[in-house]
XYZ file of C-alpha atoms in Angstrom:
662
model
C 31.796 -55.121 3.185
C 31.980 -55.582 -0.522
C 29.286 -56.842 -3.138
C 30.237 -60.145 -3.337
C 30.836 -60.637 0.318
C 27.060 -59.610 0.983
C 26.212 -61.960 -1.934
C 27.992 -64.989 -0.186
C 26.362 -63.951 3.478
C 22.863 -63.924 1.896
C 23.242 -67.177 0.227
C 25.031 -68.635 3.239
C 21.811 -67.887 5.301
C 19.322 -68.932 2.702
C 21.610 -72.412 2.799
C 21.569 -72.503 6.922
C 17.859 -71.769 6.475
C 17.453 -74.854 4.203
C 20.033 -77.275 6.010
C 19.620 -76.247 9.710
C 23.811 -75.360 9.858
C 26.076 -73.729 7.515
C 26.839 -74.652 4.436
C 29.317 -77.778 4.925
C 31.599 -76.328 1.926
C 32.570 -72.916 3.782
C 34.847 -72.707 6.797
C 33.224 -69.230 7.832
C 30.142 -68.643 5.625
C 32.342 -66.038 3.152
C 35.365 -67.784 1.764
C 33.789 -70.324 -0.456
C 29.841 -71.057 -1.904
C 28.596 -74.335 -3.269
C 26.568 -74.505 -6.477
C 23.397 -74.995 -3.529
C 24.533 -71.660 -2.602
C 24.339 -69.966 -5.417
C 21.003 -71.689 -6.735
C 19.455 -70.723 -3.146
C 21.290 -66.851 -3.754
C 19.416 -66.793 -7.137
C 15.878 -67.836 -5.659
C 16.262 -65.761 -2.925
C 16.664 -62.781 -5.698
C 13.903 -64.091 -7.862
C 11.487 -64.158 -5.591
C 11.973 -61.297 -4.068
C 12.279 -62.607 0.123
C 12.811 -60.310 2.586
C 16.378 -59.761 3.563
C 17.688 -62.086 6.156
C 17.707 -60.006 9.289
C 14.414 -58.024 8.386
C 12.914 -57.154 11.643
C 15.896 -57.200 13.373
C 16.611 -54.083 15.421
C 19.988 -53.399 16.856
C 19.624 -50.572 19.578
C 23.289 -49.408 20.664
C 23.681 -48.084 23.890
C 26.318 -44.809 23.181
C 27.215 -41.953 24.892
C 26.388 -38.500 23.520
C 29.711 -36.939 23.183
C 31.036 -39.979 21.682
C 30.825 -39.224 18.353
C 33.947 -40.946 16.829
C 32.670 -44.126 17.980
C 29.203 -43.429 16.538
C 31.289 -42.678 13.220
C 33.490 -45.836 13.119
C 30.220 -48.000 13.811
C 28.547 -46.475 10.955
C 31.272 -47.200 8.758
C 31.589 -51.106 9.351
C 29.425 -53.327 10.955
C 26.415 -51.257 10.991
C 26.560 -50.430 7.325
C 26.740 -54.302 6.589
C 23.799 -55.175 9.291
C 21.776 -52.537 7.236
C 22.301 -53.934 4.163
C 21.152 -57.610 5.571
C 17.820 -55.684 6.103
C 18.432 -54.704 10.213
C 17.723 -51.588 11.399
C 20.461 -49.910 13.377
C 19.879 -46.650 15.766
C 21.863 -45.429 18.518
C 20.229 -44.310 21.818
C 21.484 -41.284 23.584
C 20.191 -39.163 26.792
C 18.533 -36.283 25.688
C 18.661 -33.811 28.282
C 21.545 -31.848 29.149
C 23.220 -32.411 25.699
C 26.170 -29.639 24.772
C 25.459 -28.109 21.424
C 28.881 -27.935 20.909
C 29.822 -31.407 20.884
C 26.760 -32.066 18.828
C 28.134 -30.100 16.066
C 30.918 -32.813 15.697
C 28.412 -35.232 14.136
C 27.412 -34.752 10.595
C 23.355 -33.847 11.039
C 21.841 -35.708 8.181
C 23.619 -38.887 9.635
C 22.236 -38.201 13.343
C 19.157 -37.286 12.386
C 18.771 -41.086 10.418
C 19.918 -42.983 13.337
C 20.449 -41.192 16.575
C 17.366 -41.684 18.949
C 17.686 -38.743 21.955
C 15.824 -40.415 24.954
C 13.491 -37.740 26.645
C 13.984 -36.946 30.338
C 17.379 -38.408 30.157
C 20.785 -37.501 31.395
C 23.351 -40.026 30.220
C 25.536 -41.745 32.567
C 26.623 -44.719 34.217
C 23.916 -44.260 37.118
C 21.441 -44.030 34.846
C 21.733 -47.310 32.405
C 18.990 -49.165 34.088
C 16.772 -46.535 32.771
C 18.112 -45.865 29.633
C 17.745 -49.813 28.849
C 13.738 -49.572 29.752
C 13.179 -46.415 27.930
C 15.162 -47.527 24.756
C 12.673 -50.590 24.725
C 9.538 -47.810 25.168
C 10.959 -46.028 22.262
C 11.196 -49.119 20.233
C 7.688 -50.335 20.974
C 6.074 -46.897 20.108
C 7.901 -45.954 17.280
C 8.987 -49.103 15.454
C 6.683 -51.238 13.176
C 7.033 -54.720 12.478
C 10.114 -55.527 14.536
C 10.864 -59.289 15.092
C 14.141 -58.763 17.680
C 15.821 -56.370 19.470
C 19.468 -56.500 19.922
C 20.497 -54.399 22.912
C 24.274 -54.228 22.146
C 26.917 -51.710 23.927
C 28.760 -49.467 21.385
C 32.408 -51.166 22.125
C 30.870 -54.302 20.987
C 32.155 -55.525 17.759
C 29.394 -57.856 16.035
C 30.142 -60.013 13.300
C 27.661 -59.906 10.518
C 28.248 -63.416 9.280
C 27.825 -65.075 12.721
C 24.939 -62.991 13.606
C 23.381 -64.561 10.629
C 23.986 -67.881 11.920
C 22.159 -66.639 15.199
C 19.613 -65.150 13.839
C 18.488 -68.437 11.814
C 18.063 -70.534 15.115
C 16.121 -67.745 17.382
C 12.769 -68.993 18.878
C 9.686 -66.441 17.714
C 8.826 -65.505 21.446
C 9.764 -65.410 24.535
C 13.365 -64.938 24.005
C 15.963 -63.382 26.379
C 19.016 -64.747 25.061
C 22.961 -63.767 25.653
C 25.444 -64.943 27.280
C 24.653 -66.922 30.244
C 25.629 -65.903 33.768
C 24.279 -68.323 36.542
C 24.774 -67.827 40.387
C 26.573 -64.894 39.436
C 27.927 -63.178 43.183
C 27.909 -59.454 43.491
C 31.607 -57.811 43.504
C 32.745 -56.431 47.025
C 34.418 -53.488 45.078
C 34.813 -51.259 41.581
C 32.087 -50.728 39.226
C 30.154 -53.933 40.070
C 30.030 -53.579 43.787
C 26.437 -54.271 44.863
C 25.318 -51.603 47.693
C 23.594 -52.801 50.474
C 20.248 -51.527 49.626
C 19.922 -53.429 46.758
C 20.976 -56.766 47.868
C 16.928 -57.470 47.926
C 18.041 -59.218 44.596
C 20.402 -62.067 46.062
C 18.730 -65.547 46.792
C 19.799 -66.890 50.027
C 23.234 -68.193 49.241
C 24.223 -64.507 47.859
C 23.839 -64.984 44.399
C 22.047 -63.104 41.969
C 19.052 -64.654 39.642
C 20.154 -65.663 36.339
C 21.042 -63.336 33.905
C 22.773 -62.515 30.588
C 26.227 -60.486 29.735
C 24.828 -56.622 29.420
C 27.180 -55.984 26.506
C 24.886 -57.728 23.933
C 21.466 -60.005 24.219
C 18.480 -60.606 22.060
C 15.033 -59.867 22.805
C 12.004 -61.017 20.901
C 9.366 -58.525 20.350
C 6.897 -59.730 22.727
C 9.788 -59.135 25.743
C 10.218 -56.017 24.896
C 6.610 -55.117 25.141
C 7.138 -56.363 28.681
C 9.888 -53.997 29.632
C 7.968 -51.182 27.933
C 4.984 -51.523 29.425
C 7.066 -52.118 32.987
C 8.852 -48.803 32.129
C 5.401 -47.064 31.670
C 3.773 -48.462 34.530
C 6.609 -47.757 36.989
C 8.713 -44.698 35.990
C 8.058 -41.411 34.614
C 11.635 -39.883 35.013
C 15.134 -40.883 37.040
C 13.976 -38.566 39.746
C 10.562 -40.054 40.514
C 11.316 -43.786 40.343
C 11.956 -46.095 43.546
C 15.601 -47.426 43.928
C 13.804 -50.916 43.512
C 12.540 -49.955 40.188
C 16.017 -48.522 39.024
C 18.437 -51.627 40.229
C 21.811 -50.289 39.455
C 22.825 -52.947 36.911
C 20.773 -53.343 33.686
C 20.858 -56.844 32.848
C 20.142 -58.195 36.237
C 17.248 -55.645 36.207
C 15.813 -56.795 32.874
C 16.118 -60.460 34.097
C 14.310 -59.714 37.255
C 11.423 -58.117 35.633
C 10.857 -60.489 32.930
C 11.178 -63.120 35.485
C 8.773 -61.395 37.612
C 6.500 -59.928 34.878
C 6.401 -62.671 32.327
C 7.586 -65.508 34.016
C 10.090 -65.399 31.314
C 14.057 -67.151 32.025
C 17.397 -66.077 30.159
C 18.847 -68.676 27.980
C 22.161 -69.387 26.415
C 23.085 -68.489 23.177
C 26.407 -69.798 24.108
C 26.758 -71.896 20.640
C 25.484 -69.725 17.415
C 23.789 -73.145 15.905
C 24.938 -76.245 17.292
C 27.548 -77.960 19.502
C 29.496 -78.954 16.414
C 29.643 -75.008 15.279
C 33.039 -73.352 15.702
C 31.347 -70.115 16.387
C 30.554 -69.054 20.061
C 28.324 -66.061 21.137
C 30.974 -63.717 22.408
C 34.474 -63.277 23.728
C 34.384 -60.666 26.312
C 37.115 -59.513 28.495
C 34.234 -58.979 31.317
C 34.091 -63.014 31.727
C 38.050 -63.733 31.193
C 39.479 -60.621 33.195
C 39.999 -62.788 36.304
C 41.654 -65.825 34.435
C 44.535 -66.357 33.842
C 47.630 -63.702 32.080
C 47.508 -66.133 29.428
C 44.185 -67.295 28.427
C 42.893 -65.374 25.312
C 45.053 -67.683 22.764
C 43.251 -70.811 24.081
C 39.914 -68.622 23.743
C 40.672 -67.728 20.399
C 42.006 -71.090 19.535
C 38.741 -72.818 20.319
C 36.068 -70.650 18.456
C 35.426 -67.780 16.766
C 32.667 -65.368 17.924
C 29.590 -63.713 16.903
C 30.738 -60.488 18.849
C 34.284 -59.259 20.552
C 33.980 -56.766 23.234
C 35.461 -54.488 24.122
C 36.733 -53.031 21.139
C 37.770 -49.476 20.534
C 36.814 -47.312 17.936
C 40.301 -47.318 16.648
C 40.458 -51.502 16.632
C 37.176 -51.589 14.951
C 38.489 -49.586 12.041
C 41.747 -51.371 11.827
C 40.269 -54.995 12.425
C 37.226 -54.669 10.454
C 37.452 -57.005 7.381
C 41.195 -57.358 7.674
C 41.522 -60.681 9.314
C 38.749 -59.400 12.155
C 39.449 -62.429 14.515
C 43.022 -62.477 14.635
C 43.721 -58.951 14.863
C 41.051 -58.480 17.851
C 42.603 -61.584 19.738
C 46.145 -60.186 19.416
C 44.879 -57.057 21.157
C 42.900 -58.584 23.477
C 45.682 -61.023 24.347
C 48.425 -58.066 24.785
C 45.864 -55.906 26.969
C 44.994 -58.694 29.648
C 48.302 -60.018 29.637
C 49.401 -56.570 30.542
C 46.716 -56.134 33.195
C 47.598 -59.320 34.772
C 51.393 -58.527 35.157
C 50.769 -55.160 36.078
C 48.369 -56.326 38.963
C 50.600 -58.815 40.201
C 53.784 -56.210 40.183
C 55.890 -58.238 37.652
C 55.271 -55.356 35.056
C 55.669 -51.734 35.396
C 52.886 -49.782 34.009
C 55.043 -46.753 33.803
C 58.129 -48.378 31.991
C 57.029 -46.474 29.060
C 58.481 -48.564 26.389
C 56.650 -51.657 27.604
C 53.629 -49.498 27.087
C 54.391 -48.037 24.422
C 52.085 -48.419 21.106
C 51.092 -45.009 20.153
C 49.502 -46.119 16.584
C 46.400 -46.973 19.064
C 45.621 -43.348 19.133
C 46.287 -42.486 15.450
C 43.212 -42.229 13.293
C 44.682 -40.675 10.244
C 46.577 -43.142 7.626
C 50.127 -43.112 7.454
C 50.170 -40.870 4.288
C 48.341 -38.083 6.242
C 50.711 -38.446 9.156
C 54.035 -38.428 6.585
C 52.295 -35.144 4.992
C 51.782 -33.328 8.145
C 55.613 -34.254 9.411
C 56.589 -32.728 6.427
C 55.080 -29.391 6.845
C 56.722 -26.597 7.828
C 57.046 -25.602 11.632
C 54.712 -23.463 13.085
C 56.006 -20.459 14.160
C 57.585 -19.995 17.623
C 55.089 -16.593 18.434
C 51.871 -19.696 18.084
C 52.842 -21.653 20.868
C 52.965 -20.785 24.812
C 54.834 -22.587 27.500
C 53.926 -22.661 31.344
C 55.671 -23.494 34.369
C 53.275 -24.201 36.915
C 54.342 -23.980 40.408
C 52.864 -24.406 43.769
C 56.027 -23.969 46.044
C 59.822 -22.743 45.059
C 62.091 -25.525 46.294
C 65.747 -25.908 44.786
C 64.044 -27.802 41.779
C 61.372 -25.455 40.912
C 64.209 -22.435 41.465
C 66.215 -24.415 38.465
C 63.461 -24.826 36.433
C 62.463 -20.634 36.695
C 65.903 -19.919 35.736
C 65.402 -22.095 32.542
C 62.082 -20.284 31.815
C 64.302 -17.271 32.202
C 66.419 -18.291 29.746
C 63.455 -19.471 27.505
C 62.317 -15.868 27.532
C 65.871 -14.669 26.565
C 66.633 -16.954 23.835
C 63.529 -18.224 21.920
C 60.330 -16.485 20.622
C 57.990 -19.029 22.914
C 56.015 -17.091 25.257
C 57.638 -17.649 28.420
C 55.136 -17.691 31.362
C 54.625 -19.141 34.754
C 51.035 -20.422 36.142
C 51.556 -19.915 39.878
C 49.198 -20.329 43.065
C 49.271 -17.347 44.757
C 48.161 -18.375 48.296
C 51.585 -20.601 48.252
C 54.259 -18.460 46.166
C 55.110 -15.579 46.999
C 54.967 -13.013 43.590
C 57.825 -10.717 44.537
C 60.381 -14.006 44.709
C 59.103 -15.282 41.925
C 59.601 -11.880 40.114
C 63.114 -11.699 41.180
C 64.073 -15.110 39.969
C 62.366 -15.219 36.551
C 63.209 -11.688 35.468
C 61.255 -9.285 33.132
C 60.710 -10.892 30.120
C 58.406 -14.081 31.751
C 54.577 -13.252 32.204
C 53.550 -14.103 35.809
C 50.105 -15.040 35.881
C 48.231 -15.813 39.161
C 45.461 -18.695 40.264
C 44.309 -19.656 43.125
C 41.597 -22.676 44.290
C 39.016 -19.718 45.813
C 39.230 -18.385 42.123
C 38.565 -22.025 40.383
C 36.384 -23.168 42.429
C 33.797 -20.229 41.918
C 34.134 -20.848 38.102
C 33.208 -24.590 37.886
C 30.540 -26.678 39.495
C 31.567 -28.498 42.624
C 31.577 -32.100 41.502
C 33.619 -30.993 38.181
C 36.086 -28.955 39.888
C 36.788 -31.598 42.868
C 37.095 -34.294 40.095
C 39.129 -32.743 37.389
C 41.235 -31.067 39.770
C 42.860 -34.358 41.099
C 43.784 -36.085 44.193
C 44.736 -33.186 46.243
C 41.954 -30.486 44.657
C 44.901 -28.175 43.193
C 43.805 -25.658 40.904
C 46.374 -26.068 38.280
C 44.493 -28.309 35.970
C 41.315 -26.021 35.991
C 43.292 -22.640 36.046
C 45.100 -23.883 32.458
C 41.737 -24.581 30.873
C 40.325 -21.726 32.206
C 43.413 -19.372 30.922
C 44.002 -21.128 27.724
C 39.939 -21.359 26.663
C 38.378 -18.006 27.913
C 41.494 -15.354 28.530
C 41.292 -12.933 25.692
C 45.188 -12.825 25.513
C 45.111 -16.749 24.232
C 43.388 -16.051 21.160
C 47.111 -15.557 19.511
C 48.204 -19.186 20.571
C 47.351 -22.581 18.698
C 49.091 -24.781 21.421
C 50.339 -24.213 24.981
C 52.594 -26.378 26.961
C 51.682 -27.047 30.385
C 55.101 -28.443 33.180
C 54.926 -28.805 36.491
C 57.519 -27.605 38.653
C 58.797 -31.384 39.857
C 59.552 -32.266 35.952
C 63.345 -31.971 35.049
C 65.109 -31.686 31.326
C 68.503 -32.272 30.999
C 68.526 -29.886 28.691
C 66.674 -26.444 27.289
C 63.073 -26.735 27.411
C 62.945 -24.646 24.236
C 64.979 -27.547 22.393
C 62.387 -29.827 23.391
C 59.545 -27.550 22.435
C 60.634 -26.615 19.181
C 60.961 -30.349 18.144
C 56.812 -30.389 18.286
C 56.339 -27.479 16.408
C 55.976 -29.340 13.330
C 53.322 -31.548 15.091
C 49.826 -30.121 14.877
C 48.215 -33.064 17.329
C 45.913 -31.422 19.664
C 47.231 -33.333 22.762
C 50.806 -34.279 23.224
C 51.921 -36.043 26.466
C 54.888 -38.147 27.411
C 52.824 -40.628 28.644
C 49.472 -42.318 26.866
C 47.973 -45.492 27.569
C 45.356 -46.628 25.238
C 43.900 -49.187 27.631
C 45.513 -48.117 31.100
C 45.584 -50.700 34.188
C 42.631 -50.537 36.612
C 39.523 -50.042 35.234
C 36.800 -51.238 35.941
C 37.832 -52.204 39.602
C 41.257 -51.094 40.775
C 40.917 -47.532 40.447
C 37.222 -47.498 40.338
C 37.338 -44.483 42.856
C 38.937 -42.235 39.835
C 37.434 -43.839 36.878
C 33.364 -43.764 38.398
C 33.627 -39.611 38.165
C 34.295 -40.006 34.273
C 31.446 -41.328 32.379
C 33.558 -40.759 29.472
C 35.318 -44.131 30.041
C 34.234 -47.189 29.097
C 35.376 -50.959 28.851
C 36.810 -49.924 25.187
C 38.161 -46.451 25.607
C 39.958 -46.069 29.315
C 43.147 -44.120 28.061
C 45.135 -42.506 30.498
C 47.698 -40.299 30.558
C 49.731 -38.656 33.325
C 50.150 -34.994 32.031
C 52.540 -33.613 34.236
C 54.008 -32.459 31.134
C 52.002 -31.658 28.290
C 50.768 -29.719 25.426
C 47.110 -28.817 24.804
C 45.759 -26.833 21.548
C 43.160 -23.824 22.342
C 40.477 -25.735 20.318
C 40.916 -28.722 22.411
C 41.071 -26.621 25.484
C 38.015 -24.753 24.546
C 36.501 -28.517 24.031
C 37.482 -29.502 27.701
C 35.854 -26.174 29.455
C 32.816 -26.740 27.559
C 32.589 -30.320 29.044
C 33.303 -28.966 32.648
C 31.018 -26.198 32.819
C 28.512 -28.665 31.401
C 28.734 -30.308 35.180
C 30.420 -33.288 33.886
C 33.503 -34.483 35.608
C 36.201 -36.951 36.192
C 39.875 -36.561 36.502
C 42.085 -34.583 34.355
C 44.557 -37.640 33.501
C 41.345 -39.490 31.945
C 38.982 -36.966 31.194
C 41.638 -35.475 28.333
C 42.702 -38.161 26.106
C 38.991 -39.721 26.412
C 37.247 -36.071 24.952
C 39.792 -36.062 22.573
C 39.306 -39.672 21.239
C 35.755 -39.028 20.941
C 35.972 -35.941 18.535
C 36.642 -36.926 15.158
C 39.071 -34.103 14.372
C 40.897 -34.238 17.845
C 44.477 -35.948 17.378
C 46.713 -37.277 19.956
C 50.669 -38.032 19.694
C 52.413 -39.562 22.340
C 56.421 -38.262 22.809
C 58.770 -40.954 22.139
C 60.037 -42.551 25.299
C 62.941 -43.561 23.290
C 63.882 -39.869 22.101
C 62.485 -37.742 24.918
C 62.100 -39.234 28.327
C 64.505 -41.212 30.764
C 62.184 -41.330 33.822
C 58.368 -40.616 33.710
C 55.917 -42.072 36.084
C 53.816 -40.715 39.359
C 55.966 -42.109 42.004
C 58.437 -42.923 43.541
C 60.030 -39.381 43.099
C 63.844 -39.331 42.833
C 66.210 -36.473 43.711
C 68.786 -34.313 41.961
C 71.677 -36.381 42.858
C 69.805 -39.174 41.547
C 69.073 -37.571 38.063
C 73.142 -36.549 38.105
C 73.720 -40.353 38.613
C 71.627 -41.359 35.569
C 71.864 -38.240 33.295
C 71.180 -38.590 29.676
C 71.261 -35.530 27.868
C 68.096 -33.942 26.410
C 65.929 -36.279 28.513
C 62.798 -35.577 30.689
C 62.633 -37.011 34.714
C 59.888 -36.667 36.772
C 59.077 -36.422 39.338
C 62.250 -34.974 40.958
C 61.757 -33.451 44.407
C 64.115 -32.054 47.198
C 65.192 -34.477 49.610
C 63.227 -33.104 52.082
C 60.106 -33.160 49.910
C 61.123 -37.038 49.669
C 61.662 -37.511 53.286
C 58.189 -35.425 54.101
C 56.401 -38.335 52.267
C 58.389 -41.247 52.988
C 55.036 -42.704 55.460
C 52.361 -42.141 52.359
C 55.138 -43.704 49.877
C 55.479 -46.672 52.198
C 52.006 -46.840 52.510
C 51.187 -46.684 49.018
C 53.752 -49.557 48.332
C 52.449 -51.725 50.937
C 48.690 -50.806 49.431
C 50.336 -52.104 45.886
C 51.776 -55.454 47.427
C 48.519 -56.631 48.776
C 46.909 -55.808 45.662
C 49.685 -57.986 44.088
C 49.141 -60.691 46.537
C 45.475 -61.004 45.892
C 46.015 -61.452 42.101
C 48.886 -63.402 42.406
C 46.554 -65.728 44.824
C 44.113 -65.284 41.822
C 45.860 -66.532 39.280
C 47.535 -69.513 41.285
C 43.303 -70.588 41.647
C 43.257 -69.932 37.814
C 45.825 -72.094 36.979
C 44.371 -74.634 38.546
C 41.048 -74.620 36.990
C-alpha cells in the first residue's frame, strides 16, 4: 500500500467514525477524499490518536511448511494492516517441526511474527486444539488487545473494508462473522461428522448456530473465555477427551461460548449497514453447491471484506491490482470448472482446457525470459529413468527406446524395475549393457519409511516406484552428479525419441516438470477426500494435482520430499509433490505445453497401440497405453469406475437443477 492510500484509509476511518458510515464522496473509501476527510486526517495526525486498528490482533492459522504463503501475506495485507495499527502473527504447531523446512524462512521475519504452539503437531485433525491454544497464547502474551481476528492463511482480507467493520463492532461479547444457522453435517468428505460427535446436533439434526471458520472476530472478553476453557480442560491433544475436541473448530468455539458464557454468534454480513455495498466474505465454502455460473452475480452485488480461498499466487497477482475483479475472475473460472467436471460435461484431463500454467509461476516474466535464454545444461547432469513393474509389448518397446538413448545421447539412461515382478536376465537382454538397471522392491521401501507415509505416498496400489525414486535421487551417492532426473512409467508412449523430448527441457531449470498440472484440482474437499485427507499440505486455496506418470524432478527438491516423508507426514504422491513445491519459496514448477508435447495424457481409460497408430502425431506423449490383454483384464474395474463417475455426475446434476430453482 502506498503512503497516499494509507492516508486515504485513515481519513476515511475518521470520517466514518464521525458520520457512522462511509465518506459519501468515495465509492470504495480509497479513490476519492472530501475536504472533510483531509480535515479529519489533519486532526488525526496532530492529536496523535491511536491508529484505527490499534488493539486488533490478527491470528493467522498457518501450516508450518507453508513458507511461501506466509511470505506472500507479509508482503501484502499483513503489511498494510500493521500500518493501520493491527498486530499480525502466524500460529503454527511447535512439535515435530522439520529444521530443513524452517530454514526456508527468513530468521528475522519468523522471529518477529511466527508463534510456535507448544504441545501441538500441526494437522487437520488438531485444528480445534490449535484454535484454543492460540486463544490461550494471546490471552497470556498480548497486552491491551481489544479484538482478535482468527483468520486462515488462505483468506484475503481487504484493509479498507476491515476498517469499515472495525468502526461498528461492539466492545464485548462479540463472536461475529459469516453466520450459519441450522447447518447440517455432511455425509461425506472433509466435513463428514462421525457418529461419536453427533451429540452436538439438535433434535432436527442441525448444528447450533456458528460462523464460518475461515475468518471471525472475537472481543477480548470472549478470547478470555476460550483461553480459560483451554487451560481448564486440556493440557495436550492426547489427554483431551473427544467431547472437548469437537473436530470442527468453529462449531466447537460456538458451543464453548454458548455453554460457558451464554454468548451467541452474530452476523457481520454487512460491514456497516444495509445500504453498504461491502459484504463480509466471499467464500467458496458458501457457494460450492450453487449453480456453476453463480460467481458473477455474487460479485456484481457487492465487494467483500475478505475473499476465500486465495492462493499465494492469486494473492500476489491480485492485491492492489483490481483485487475484486481479479479474485472474482478466478473464483468464477474454478467454480465453473468444478461444476462441469462433476456433472461430466467437462473433462478434467483435457489439458488444453485446464492449462493455465501461469498460476504456479512466481518469478517475474523478465526473469523467466532470462532463464529461457540460458545455455542448456549438459546432458550428463540429467538422469532418465524408465520405471518398470512388468514386461509387456509396450514396456518392451520403451526398453528398446532406452537402449537407443544410451547409445545416441549423453543422458544417463537407467531402468528402475520391481525385482519382485520383473526378471533381471530378460531385462538385461533387452536393454543392453549401456543402460543401468536399478532394482526396487516393496519390502525394501516399506522398511525405509514410516508406515502411514509409505501407504499414502505410494499410491492406490502400494507400489514401490514413487518412494523408490525419491529414495534413490535423495540418498544414493551416485545421484550427487545429477541436477535433475526424469521418471517415466512403462505405459507412457512417446511417438519419437525420448531423448529429443528431454533435450527440449535442458534449458528449463524448474524443480518439478510434468505434462499435467492443475493449480486447483477438482474433488477438494469432498469428492476425493479419501486421498486429500492424508495430505496436510493441501488447503482450500492450494489443492494442486499433477498426474506424474511422467515427470522430472530436481535432486534438491527430491531431498525436500524425502525429508517430508521421513518426518512421518504423508499424502498421495500426486498431491505431495506439487503442494510441497508451492510452499517452498525457491521451488519452481513448469508444466509441459500440451499443444507441443502431449496428445493424450490422463488417468483412464487406457488405449492400445492400434489406437495410437490411428491417432498418431509425431513427438507427442500418450498415456496410458497398454496391451489389449491388460485392458481386457481391467474391463470390470473400468466399468465400475465409469458407473461410479456417472452416479456422482447424476447427483451433481440434480443439485444443479435444484440450485437453478432457488
